[in-house]
PDB file of C-alpha atoms in Angstrom:
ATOM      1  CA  UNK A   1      19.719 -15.652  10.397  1.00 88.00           C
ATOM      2  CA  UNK A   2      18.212 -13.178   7.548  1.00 93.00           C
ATOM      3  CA  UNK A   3      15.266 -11.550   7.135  1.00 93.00           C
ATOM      4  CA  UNK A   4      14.296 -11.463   3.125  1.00 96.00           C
ATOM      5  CA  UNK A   5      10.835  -9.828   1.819  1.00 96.00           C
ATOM      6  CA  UNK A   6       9.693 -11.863  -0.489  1.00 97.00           C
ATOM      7  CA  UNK A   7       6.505 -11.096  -3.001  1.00 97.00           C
ATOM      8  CA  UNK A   8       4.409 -13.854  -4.930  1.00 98.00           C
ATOM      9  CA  UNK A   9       2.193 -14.048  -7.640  1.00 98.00           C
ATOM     10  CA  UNK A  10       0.287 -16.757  -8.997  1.00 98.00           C
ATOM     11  CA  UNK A  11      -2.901 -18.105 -10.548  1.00 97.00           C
ATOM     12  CA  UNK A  12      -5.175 -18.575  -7.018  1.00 96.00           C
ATOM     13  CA  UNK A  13      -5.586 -22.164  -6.081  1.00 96.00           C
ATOM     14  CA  UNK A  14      -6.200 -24.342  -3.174  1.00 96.00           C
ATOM     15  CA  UNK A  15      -3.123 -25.048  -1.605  1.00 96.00           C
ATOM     16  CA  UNK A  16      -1.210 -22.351  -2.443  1.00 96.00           C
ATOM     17  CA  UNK A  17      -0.294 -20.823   0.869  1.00 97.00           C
ATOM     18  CA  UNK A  18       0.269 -23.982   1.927  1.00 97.00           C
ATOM     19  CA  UNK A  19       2.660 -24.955  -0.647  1.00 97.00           C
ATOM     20  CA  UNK A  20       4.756 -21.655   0.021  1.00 97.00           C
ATOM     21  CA  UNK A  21       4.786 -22.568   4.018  1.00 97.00           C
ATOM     22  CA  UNK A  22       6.081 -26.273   3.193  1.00 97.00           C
ATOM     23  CA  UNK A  23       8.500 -24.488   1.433  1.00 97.00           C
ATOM     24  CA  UNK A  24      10.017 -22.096   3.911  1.00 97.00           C
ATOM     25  CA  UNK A  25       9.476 -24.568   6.822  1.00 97.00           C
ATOM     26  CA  UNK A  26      11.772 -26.994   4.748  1.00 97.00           C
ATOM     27  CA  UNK A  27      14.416 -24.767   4.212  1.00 96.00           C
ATOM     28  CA  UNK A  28      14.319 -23.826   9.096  1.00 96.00           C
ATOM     29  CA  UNK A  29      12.563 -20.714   8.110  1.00 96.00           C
ATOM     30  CA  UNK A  30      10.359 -18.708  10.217  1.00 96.00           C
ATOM     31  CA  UNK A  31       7.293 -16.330   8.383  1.00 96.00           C
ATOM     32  CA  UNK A  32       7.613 -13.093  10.108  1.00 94.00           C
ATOM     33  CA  UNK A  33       4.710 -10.778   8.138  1.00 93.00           C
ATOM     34  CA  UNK A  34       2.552 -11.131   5.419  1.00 95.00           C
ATOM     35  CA  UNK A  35      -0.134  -9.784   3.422  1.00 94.00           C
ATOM     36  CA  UNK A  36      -2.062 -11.815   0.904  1.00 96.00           C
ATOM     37  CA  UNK A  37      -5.069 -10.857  -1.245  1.00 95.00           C
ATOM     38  CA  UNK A  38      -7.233 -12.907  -4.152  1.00 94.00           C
ATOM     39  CA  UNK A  39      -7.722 -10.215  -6.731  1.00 93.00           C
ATOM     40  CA  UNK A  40      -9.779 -10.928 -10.061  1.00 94.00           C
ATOM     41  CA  UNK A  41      -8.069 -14.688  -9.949  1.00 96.00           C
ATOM     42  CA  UNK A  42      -4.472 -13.877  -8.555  1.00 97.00           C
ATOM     43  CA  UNK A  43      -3.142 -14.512  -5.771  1.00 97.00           C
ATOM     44  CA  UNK A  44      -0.523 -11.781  -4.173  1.00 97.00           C
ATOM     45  CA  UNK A  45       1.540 -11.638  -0.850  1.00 97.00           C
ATOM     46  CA  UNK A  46       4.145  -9.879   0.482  1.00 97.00           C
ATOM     47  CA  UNK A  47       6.397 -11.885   3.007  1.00 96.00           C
ATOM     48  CA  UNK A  48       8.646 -11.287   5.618  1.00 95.00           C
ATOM     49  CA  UNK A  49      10.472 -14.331   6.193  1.00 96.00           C
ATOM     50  CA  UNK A  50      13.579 -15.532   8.298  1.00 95.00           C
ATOM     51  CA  UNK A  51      16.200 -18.064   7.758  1.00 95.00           C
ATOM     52  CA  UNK A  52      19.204 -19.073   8.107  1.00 95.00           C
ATOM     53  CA  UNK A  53      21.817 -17.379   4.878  1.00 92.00           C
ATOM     54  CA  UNK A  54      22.711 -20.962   3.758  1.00 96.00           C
ATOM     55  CA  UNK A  55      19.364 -22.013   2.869  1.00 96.00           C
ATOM     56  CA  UNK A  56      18.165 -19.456   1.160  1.00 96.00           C
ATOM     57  CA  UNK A  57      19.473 -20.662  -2.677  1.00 96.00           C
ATOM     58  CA  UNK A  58      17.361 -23.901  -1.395  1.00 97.00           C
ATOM     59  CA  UNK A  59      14.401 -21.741  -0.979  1.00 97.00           C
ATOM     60  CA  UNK A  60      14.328 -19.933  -3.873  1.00 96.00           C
ATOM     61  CA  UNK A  61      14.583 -23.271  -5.722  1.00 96.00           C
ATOM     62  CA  UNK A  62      11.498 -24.521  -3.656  1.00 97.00           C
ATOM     63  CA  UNK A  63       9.620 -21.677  -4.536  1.00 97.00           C
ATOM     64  CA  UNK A  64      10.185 -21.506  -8.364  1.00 96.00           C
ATOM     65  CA  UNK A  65       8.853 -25.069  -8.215  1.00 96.00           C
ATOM     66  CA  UNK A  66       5.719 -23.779  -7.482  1.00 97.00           C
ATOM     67  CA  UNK A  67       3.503 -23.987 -10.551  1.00 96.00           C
ATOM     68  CA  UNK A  68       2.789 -20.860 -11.867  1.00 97.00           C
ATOM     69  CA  UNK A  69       4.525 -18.501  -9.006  1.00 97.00           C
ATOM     70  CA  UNK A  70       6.466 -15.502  -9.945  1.00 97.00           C
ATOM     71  CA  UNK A  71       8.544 -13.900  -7.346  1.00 96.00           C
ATOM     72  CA  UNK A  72      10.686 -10.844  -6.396  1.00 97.00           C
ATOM     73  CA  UNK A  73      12.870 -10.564  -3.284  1.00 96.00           C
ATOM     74  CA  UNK A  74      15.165  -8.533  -1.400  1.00 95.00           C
ATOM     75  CA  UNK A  75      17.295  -8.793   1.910  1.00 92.00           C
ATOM     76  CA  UNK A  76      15.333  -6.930   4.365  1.00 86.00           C
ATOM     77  CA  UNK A  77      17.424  -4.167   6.430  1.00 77.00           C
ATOM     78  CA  UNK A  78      16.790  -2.757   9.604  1.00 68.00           C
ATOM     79  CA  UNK A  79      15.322   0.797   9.496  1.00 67.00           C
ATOM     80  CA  UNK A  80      14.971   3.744  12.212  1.00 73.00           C
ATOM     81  CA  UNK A  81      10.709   3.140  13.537  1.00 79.00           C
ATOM     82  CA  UNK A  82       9.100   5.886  13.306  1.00 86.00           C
ATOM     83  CA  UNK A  83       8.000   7.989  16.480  1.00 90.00           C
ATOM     84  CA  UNK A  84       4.336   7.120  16.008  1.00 93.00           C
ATOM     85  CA  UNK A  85       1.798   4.979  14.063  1.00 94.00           C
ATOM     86  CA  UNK A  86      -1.389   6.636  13.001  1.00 96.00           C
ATOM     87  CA  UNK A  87      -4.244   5.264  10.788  1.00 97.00           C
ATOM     88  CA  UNK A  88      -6.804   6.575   8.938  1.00 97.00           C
ATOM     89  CA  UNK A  89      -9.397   5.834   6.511  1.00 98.00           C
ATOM     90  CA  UNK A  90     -10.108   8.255   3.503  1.00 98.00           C
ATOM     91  CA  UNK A  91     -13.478   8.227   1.188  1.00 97.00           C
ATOM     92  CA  UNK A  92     -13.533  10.357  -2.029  1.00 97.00           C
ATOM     93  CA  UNK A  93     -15.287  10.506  -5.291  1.00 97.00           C
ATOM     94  CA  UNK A  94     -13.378   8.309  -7.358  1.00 97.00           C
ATOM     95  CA  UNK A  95     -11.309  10.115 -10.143  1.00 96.00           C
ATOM     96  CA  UNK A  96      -7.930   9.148 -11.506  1.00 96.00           C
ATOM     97  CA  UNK A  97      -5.008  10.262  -9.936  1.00 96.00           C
ATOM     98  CA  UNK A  98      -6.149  10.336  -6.397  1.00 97.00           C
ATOM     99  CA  UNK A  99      -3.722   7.546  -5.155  1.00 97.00           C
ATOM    100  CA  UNK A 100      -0.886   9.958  -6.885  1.00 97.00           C
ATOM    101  CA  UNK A 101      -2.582  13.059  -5.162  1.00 97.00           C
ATOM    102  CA  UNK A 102      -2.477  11.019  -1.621  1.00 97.00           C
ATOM    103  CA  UNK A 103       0.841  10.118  -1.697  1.00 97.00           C
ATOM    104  CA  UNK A 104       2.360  13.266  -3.136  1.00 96.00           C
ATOM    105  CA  UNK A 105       0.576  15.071  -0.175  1.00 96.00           C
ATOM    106  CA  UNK A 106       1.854  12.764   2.581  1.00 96.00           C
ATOM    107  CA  UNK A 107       5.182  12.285   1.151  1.00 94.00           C
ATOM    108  CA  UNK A 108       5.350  16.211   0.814  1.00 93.00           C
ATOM    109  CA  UNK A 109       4.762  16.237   4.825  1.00 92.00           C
ATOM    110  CA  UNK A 110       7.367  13.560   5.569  1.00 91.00           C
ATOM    111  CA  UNK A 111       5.046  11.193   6.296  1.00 94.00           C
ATOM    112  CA  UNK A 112       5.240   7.305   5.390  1.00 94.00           C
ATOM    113  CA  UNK A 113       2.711   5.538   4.475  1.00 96.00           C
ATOM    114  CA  UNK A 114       3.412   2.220   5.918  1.00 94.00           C
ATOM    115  CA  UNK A 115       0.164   0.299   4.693  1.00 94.00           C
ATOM    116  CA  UNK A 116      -2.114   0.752   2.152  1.00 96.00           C
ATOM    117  CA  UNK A 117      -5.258  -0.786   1.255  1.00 95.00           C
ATOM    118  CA  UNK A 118      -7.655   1.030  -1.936  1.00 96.00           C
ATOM    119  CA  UNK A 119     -10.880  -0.184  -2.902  1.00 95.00           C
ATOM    120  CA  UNK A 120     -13.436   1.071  -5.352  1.00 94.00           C
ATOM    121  CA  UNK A 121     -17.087   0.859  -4.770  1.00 94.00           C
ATOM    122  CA  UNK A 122     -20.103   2.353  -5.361  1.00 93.00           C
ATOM    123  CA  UNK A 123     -22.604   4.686  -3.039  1.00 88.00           C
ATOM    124  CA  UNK A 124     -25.784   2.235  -2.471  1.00 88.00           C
ATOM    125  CA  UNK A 125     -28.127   4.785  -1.927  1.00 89.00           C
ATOM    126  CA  UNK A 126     -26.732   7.301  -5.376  1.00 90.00           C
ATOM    127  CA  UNK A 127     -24.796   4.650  -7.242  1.00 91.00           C
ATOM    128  CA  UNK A 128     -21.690   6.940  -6.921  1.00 94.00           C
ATOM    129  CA  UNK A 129     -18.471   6.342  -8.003  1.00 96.00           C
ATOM    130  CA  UNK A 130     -16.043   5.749  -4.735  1.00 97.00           C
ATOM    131  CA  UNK A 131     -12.547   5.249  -3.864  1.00 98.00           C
ATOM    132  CA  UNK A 132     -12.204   4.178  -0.145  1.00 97.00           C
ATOM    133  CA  UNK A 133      -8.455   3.802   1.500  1.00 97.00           C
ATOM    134  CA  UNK A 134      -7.146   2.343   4.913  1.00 97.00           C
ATOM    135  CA  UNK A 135      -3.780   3.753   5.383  1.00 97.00           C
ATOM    136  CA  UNK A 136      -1.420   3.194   8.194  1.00 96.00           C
ATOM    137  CA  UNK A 137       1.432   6.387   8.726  1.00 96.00           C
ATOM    138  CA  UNK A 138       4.502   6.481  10.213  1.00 94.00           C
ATOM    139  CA  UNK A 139       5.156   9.878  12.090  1.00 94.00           C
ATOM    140  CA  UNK A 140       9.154  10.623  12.662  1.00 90.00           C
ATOM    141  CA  UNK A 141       7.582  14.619  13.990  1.00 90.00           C
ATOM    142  CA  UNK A 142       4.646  14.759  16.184  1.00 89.00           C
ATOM    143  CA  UNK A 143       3.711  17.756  14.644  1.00 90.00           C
ATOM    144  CA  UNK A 144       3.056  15.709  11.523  1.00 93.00           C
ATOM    145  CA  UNK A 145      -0.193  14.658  12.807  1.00 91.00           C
ATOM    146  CA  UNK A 146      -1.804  18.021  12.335  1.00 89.00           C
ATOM    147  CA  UNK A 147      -0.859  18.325   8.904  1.00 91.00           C
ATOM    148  CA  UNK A 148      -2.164  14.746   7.907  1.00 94.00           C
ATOM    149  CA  UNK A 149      -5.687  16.138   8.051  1.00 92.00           C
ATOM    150  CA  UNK A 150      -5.057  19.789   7.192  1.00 93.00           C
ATOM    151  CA  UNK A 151      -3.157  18.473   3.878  1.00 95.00           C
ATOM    152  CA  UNK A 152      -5.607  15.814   2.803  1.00 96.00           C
ATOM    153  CA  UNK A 153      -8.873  18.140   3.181  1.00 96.00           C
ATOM    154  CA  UNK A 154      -7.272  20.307   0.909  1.00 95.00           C
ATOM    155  CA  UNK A 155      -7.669  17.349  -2.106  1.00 96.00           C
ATOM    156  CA  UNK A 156     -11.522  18.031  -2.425  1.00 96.00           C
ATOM    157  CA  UNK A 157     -14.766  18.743  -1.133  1.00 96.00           C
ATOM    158  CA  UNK A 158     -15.436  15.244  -1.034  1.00 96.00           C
ATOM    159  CA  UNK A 159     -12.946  13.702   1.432  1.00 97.00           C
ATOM    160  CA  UNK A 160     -14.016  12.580   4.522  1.00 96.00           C
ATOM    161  CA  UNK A 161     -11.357  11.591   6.631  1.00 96.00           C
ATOM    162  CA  UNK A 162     -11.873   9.347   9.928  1.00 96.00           C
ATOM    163  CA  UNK A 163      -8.916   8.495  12.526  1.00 95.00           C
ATOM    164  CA  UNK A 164      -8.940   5.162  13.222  1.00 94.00           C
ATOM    165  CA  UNK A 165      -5.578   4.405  15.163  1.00 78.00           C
TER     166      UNK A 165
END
């Protein structure tokens, strides 16, 4: 058996997911992980799948079938875990860059960021521009921890930072 991570993009229909399940479950393969979202009409996923190495030509075929889908895969491999998960979610003032600023900051600290979700709203009660993120860290020092929120603070005045993990 292999693992693959596969990600899909398509015009968002009915059916979809279900026509991407038929075709894995065809092919004796078992979904593993995924993360789908319907943005402005698209449909996007990320998959980790499993299946045996001689079916996966047959899969790929399958899938390309699929009117509309693009796709990109690799073979997964198996990685050292990290010592600790931690989450947190992070408000600011939107401005651009911030995403770049986060990651730079983190990555500067040794710190993966495992999951990421971004979403931009605005303040109901001032109409303010925000940028809100869920983030999910993977710690390989424990002493990593204290300079997630040390590190981050230091991008503005306007961060507020809650643990939620």
């Amino acid at each position: 058996m292999m693992r693959y991570l596969i990600t899909l993009q398509a015009p968002d229909r009915k059916g979809l997911v279900e026509q991407i399940a038929n075709a894995i479950s065809r092919q004796e393969g078992n979904w593993l992980d995924s993360e789908m979202r319907h943005i402005e009409g698209i449909f996007a996923a990320i998959l980790q799948i499993e299946l045996p190495s001689d079916k996966w030509e047959q899969l790929l075929e399958s899938l390309e079938c699929i009117d509309g889908l693009s796709l990109t895969y690799s073979q997964a491999s198996q990685v050292q875990p990290p010592i600790k998960h931690v989450s947190y979610q992070l408000v600011a003032y939107d401005r651009p860059g911030l995403v770049l600023q986060i990651s730079n900051t983190l990555s500067a600290s040794g710190i993966n960021i495992e999951q990421f979700s971004s979403k931009y709203e605005t303040a109901s009660h001032t109409g303010v521009a925000l940028f809100r993120a869920n983030m999910q860290l993977g710690l390989t020092d424990l002493e990593q921890e204290e300079q997630i929120t040390e590190q981050l603070y230091k991008l503005g005045d306007d961060v507020v930072l809650d643990k939620t993990h």
